[in-house]
mmCIF file with all atom_site columns, C-alpha atoms in Angstrom:
data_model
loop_
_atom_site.group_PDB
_atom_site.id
_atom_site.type_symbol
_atom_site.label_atom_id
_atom_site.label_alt_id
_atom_site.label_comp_id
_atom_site.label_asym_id
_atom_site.label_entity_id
_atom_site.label_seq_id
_atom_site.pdbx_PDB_ins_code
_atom_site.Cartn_x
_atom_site.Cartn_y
_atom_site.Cartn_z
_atom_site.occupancy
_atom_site.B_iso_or_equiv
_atom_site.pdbx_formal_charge
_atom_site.auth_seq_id
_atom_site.auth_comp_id
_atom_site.auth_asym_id
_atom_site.auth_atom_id
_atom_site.pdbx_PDB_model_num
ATOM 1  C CA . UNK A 1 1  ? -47.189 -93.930 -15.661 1.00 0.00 ? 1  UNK A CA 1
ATOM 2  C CA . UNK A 1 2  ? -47.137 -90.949 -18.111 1.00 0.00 ? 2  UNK A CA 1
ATOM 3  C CA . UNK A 1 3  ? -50.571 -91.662 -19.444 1.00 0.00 ? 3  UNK A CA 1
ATOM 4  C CA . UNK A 1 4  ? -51.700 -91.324 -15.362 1.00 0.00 ? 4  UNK A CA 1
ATOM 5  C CA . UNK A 1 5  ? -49.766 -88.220 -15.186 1.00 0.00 ? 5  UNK A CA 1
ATOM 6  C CA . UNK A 1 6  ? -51.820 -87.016 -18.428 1.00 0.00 ? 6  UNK A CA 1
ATOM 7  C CA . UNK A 1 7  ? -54.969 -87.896 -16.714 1.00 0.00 ? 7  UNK A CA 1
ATOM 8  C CA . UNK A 1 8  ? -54.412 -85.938 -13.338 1.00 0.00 ? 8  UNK A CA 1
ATOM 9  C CA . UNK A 1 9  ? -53.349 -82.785 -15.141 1.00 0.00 ? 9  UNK A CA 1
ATOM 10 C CA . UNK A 1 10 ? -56.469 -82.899 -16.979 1.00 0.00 ? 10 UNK A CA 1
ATOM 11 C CA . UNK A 1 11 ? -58.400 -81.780 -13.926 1.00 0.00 ? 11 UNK A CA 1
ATOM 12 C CA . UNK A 1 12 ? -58.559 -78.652 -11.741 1.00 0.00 ? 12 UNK A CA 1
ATOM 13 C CA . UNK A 1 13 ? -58.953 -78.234 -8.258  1.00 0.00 ? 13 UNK A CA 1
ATOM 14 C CA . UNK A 1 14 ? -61.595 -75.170 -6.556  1.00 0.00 ? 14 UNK A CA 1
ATOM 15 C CA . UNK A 1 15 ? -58.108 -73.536 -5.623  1.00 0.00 ? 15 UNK A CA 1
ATOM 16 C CA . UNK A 1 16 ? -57.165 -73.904 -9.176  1.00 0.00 ? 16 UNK A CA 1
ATOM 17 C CA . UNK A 1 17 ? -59.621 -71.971 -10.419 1.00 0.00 ? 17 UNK A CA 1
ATOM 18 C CA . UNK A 1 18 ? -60.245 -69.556 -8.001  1.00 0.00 ? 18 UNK A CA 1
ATOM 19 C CA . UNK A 1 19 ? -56.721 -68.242 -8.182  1.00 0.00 ? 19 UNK A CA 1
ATOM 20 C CA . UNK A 1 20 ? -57.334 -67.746 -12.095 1.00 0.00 ? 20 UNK A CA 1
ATOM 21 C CA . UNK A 1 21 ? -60.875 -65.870 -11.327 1.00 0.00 ? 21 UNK A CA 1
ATOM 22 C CA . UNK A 1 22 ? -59.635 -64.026 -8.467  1.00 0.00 ? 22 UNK A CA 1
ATOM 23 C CA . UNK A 1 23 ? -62.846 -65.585 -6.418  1.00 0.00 ? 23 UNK A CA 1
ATOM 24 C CA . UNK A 1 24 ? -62.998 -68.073 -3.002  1.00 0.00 ? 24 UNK A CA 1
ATOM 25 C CA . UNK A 1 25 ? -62.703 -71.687 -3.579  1.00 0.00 ? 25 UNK A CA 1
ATOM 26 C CA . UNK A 1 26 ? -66.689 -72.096 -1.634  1.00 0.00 ? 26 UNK A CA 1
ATOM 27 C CA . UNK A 1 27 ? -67.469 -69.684 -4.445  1.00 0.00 ? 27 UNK A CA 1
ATOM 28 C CA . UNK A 1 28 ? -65.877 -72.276 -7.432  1.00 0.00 ? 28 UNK A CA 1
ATOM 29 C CA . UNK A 1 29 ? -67.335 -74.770 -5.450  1.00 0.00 ? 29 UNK A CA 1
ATOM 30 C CA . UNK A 1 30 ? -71.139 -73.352 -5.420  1.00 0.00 ? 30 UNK A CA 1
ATOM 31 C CA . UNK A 1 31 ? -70.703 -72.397 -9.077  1.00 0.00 ? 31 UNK A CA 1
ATOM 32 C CA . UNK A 1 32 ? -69.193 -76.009 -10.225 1.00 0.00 ? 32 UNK A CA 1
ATOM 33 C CA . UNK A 1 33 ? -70.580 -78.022 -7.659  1.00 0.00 ? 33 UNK A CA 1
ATOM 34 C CA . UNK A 1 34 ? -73.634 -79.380 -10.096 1.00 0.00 ? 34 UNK A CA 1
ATOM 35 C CA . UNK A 1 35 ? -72.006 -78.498 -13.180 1.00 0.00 ? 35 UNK A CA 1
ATOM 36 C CA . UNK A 1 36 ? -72.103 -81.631 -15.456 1.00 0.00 ? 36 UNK A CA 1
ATOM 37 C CA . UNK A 1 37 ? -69.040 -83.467 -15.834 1.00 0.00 ? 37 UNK A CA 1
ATOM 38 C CA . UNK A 1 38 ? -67.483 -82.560 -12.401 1.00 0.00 ? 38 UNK A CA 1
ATOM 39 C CA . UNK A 1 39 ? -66.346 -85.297 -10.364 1.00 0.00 ? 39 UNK A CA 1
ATOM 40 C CA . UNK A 1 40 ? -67.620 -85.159 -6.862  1.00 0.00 ? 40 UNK A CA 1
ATOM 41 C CA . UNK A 1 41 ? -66.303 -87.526 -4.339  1.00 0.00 ? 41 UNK A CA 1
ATOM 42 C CA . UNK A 1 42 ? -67.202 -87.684 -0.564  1.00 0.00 ? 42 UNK A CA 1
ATOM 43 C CA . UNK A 1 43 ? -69.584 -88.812 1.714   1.00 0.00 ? 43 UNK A CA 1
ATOM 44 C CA . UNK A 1 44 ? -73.064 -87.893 2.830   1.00 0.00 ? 44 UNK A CA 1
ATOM 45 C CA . UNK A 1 45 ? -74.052 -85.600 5.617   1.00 0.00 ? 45 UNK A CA 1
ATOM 46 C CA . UNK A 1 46 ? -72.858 -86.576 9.221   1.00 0.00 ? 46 UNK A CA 1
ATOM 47 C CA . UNK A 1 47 ? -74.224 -86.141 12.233  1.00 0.00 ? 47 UNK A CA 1
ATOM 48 C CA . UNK A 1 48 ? -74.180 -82.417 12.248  1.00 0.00 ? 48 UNK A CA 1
ATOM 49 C CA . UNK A 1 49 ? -75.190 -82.042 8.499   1.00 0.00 ? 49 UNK A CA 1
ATOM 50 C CA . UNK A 1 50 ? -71.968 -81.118 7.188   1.00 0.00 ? 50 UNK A CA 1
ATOM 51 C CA . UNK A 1 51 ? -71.265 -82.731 3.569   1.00 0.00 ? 51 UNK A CA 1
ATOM 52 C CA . UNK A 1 52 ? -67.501 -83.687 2.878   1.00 0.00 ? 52 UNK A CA 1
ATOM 53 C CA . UNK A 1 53 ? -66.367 -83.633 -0.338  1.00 0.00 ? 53 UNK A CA 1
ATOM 54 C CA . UNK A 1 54 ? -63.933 -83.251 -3.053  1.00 0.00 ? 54 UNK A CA 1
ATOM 55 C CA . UNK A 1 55 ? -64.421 -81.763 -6.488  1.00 0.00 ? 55 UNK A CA 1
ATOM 56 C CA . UNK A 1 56 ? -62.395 -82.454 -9.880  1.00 0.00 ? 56 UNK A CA 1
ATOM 57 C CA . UNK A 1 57 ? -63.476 -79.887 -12.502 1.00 0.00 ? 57 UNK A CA 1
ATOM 58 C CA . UNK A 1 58 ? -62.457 -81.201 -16.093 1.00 0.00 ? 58 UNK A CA 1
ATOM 59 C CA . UNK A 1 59 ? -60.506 -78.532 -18.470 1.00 0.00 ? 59 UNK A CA 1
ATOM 60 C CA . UNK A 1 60 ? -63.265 -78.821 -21.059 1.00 0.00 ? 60 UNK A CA 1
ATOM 61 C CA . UNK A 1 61 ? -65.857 -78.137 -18.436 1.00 0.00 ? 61 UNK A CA 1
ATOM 62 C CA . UNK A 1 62 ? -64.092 -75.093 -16.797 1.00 0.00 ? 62 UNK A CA 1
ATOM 63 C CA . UNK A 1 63 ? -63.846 -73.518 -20.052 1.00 0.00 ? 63 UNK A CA 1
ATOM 64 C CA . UNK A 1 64 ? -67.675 -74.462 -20.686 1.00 0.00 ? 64 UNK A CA 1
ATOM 65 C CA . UNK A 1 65 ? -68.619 -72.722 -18.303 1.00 0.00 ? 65 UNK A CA 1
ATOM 66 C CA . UNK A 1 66 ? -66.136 -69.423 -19.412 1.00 0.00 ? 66 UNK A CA 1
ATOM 67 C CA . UNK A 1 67 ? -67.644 -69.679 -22.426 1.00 0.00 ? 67 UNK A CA 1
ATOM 68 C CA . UNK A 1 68 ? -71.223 -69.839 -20.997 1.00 0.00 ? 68 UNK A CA 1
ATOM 69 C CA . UNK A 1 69 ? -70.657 -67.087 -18.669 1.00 0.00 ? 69 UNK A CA 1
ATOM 70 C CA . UNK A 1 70 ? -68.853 -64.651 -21.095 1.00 0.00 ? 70 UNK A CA 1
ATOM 71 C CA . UNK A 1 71 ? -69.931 -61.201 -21.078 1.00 0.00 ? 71 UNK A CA 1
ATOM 72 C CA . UNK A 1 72 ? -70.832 -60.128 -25.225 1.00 0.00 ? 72 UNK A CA 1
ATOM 73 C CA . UNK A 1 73 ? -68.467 -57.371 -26.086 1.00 0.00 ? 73 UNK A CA 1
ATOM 74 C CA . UNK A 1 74 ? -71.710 -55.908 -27.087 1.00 0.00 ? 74 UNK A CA 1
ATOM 75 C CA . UNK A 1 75 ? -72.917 -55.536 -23.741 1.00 0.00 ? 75 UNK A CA 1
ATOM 76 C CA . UNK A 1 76 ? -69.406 -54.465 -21.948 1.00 0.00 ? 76 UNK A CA 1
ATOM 77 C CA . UNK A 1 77 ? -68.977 -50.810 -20.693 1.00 0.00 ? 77 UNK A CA 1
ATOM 78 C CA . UNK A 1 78 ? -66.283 -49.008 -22.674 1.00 0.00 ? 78 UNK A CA 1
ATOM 79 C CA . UNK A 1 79 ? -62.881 -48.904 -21.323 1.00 0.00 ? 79 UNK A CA 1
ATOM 80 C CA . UNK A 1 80 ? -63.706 -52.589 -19.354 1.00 0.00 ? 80 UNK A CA 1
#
């Protein structure tokens, strides 16, 4: 059971990491939603085009994507 437990804490919900970014969850999910390495699960479009899903983001990938989207403290405005 602890190895499970490991597992699951490995991964972030949108809520997760919107609280840390101080952004919406739709917005976490539009920016993760095609990252690689996020788990997606759902099903397809009904019968009035909405898509249900769920989304995992991995630790390694959420801080991928920090590190990918990190402003150079070359290019940051003094006193930011």
């Amino acid at each position: 059971m602890q190895d499970r437990a490991n597992v699951i804490s490995e991964f972030l919900s949108p809520q997760d990491i919107a609280r840390r970014l101080n952004v919406s969850a739709a917005t976490v999910r539009r920016q993760f939603g095609r990252e690689p390495g996020v788990i997606t699960m759902g099903k397809a479009p009904g019968r009035y085009g909405r898509t249900h899903r769920t989304i995992r983001i991995p630790v390694a990938v959420f801080e991928r994507w920090l590190r990918q989207h990190e402003i150079p403290s070359s290019v940051r405005k003094p006193g930011l």
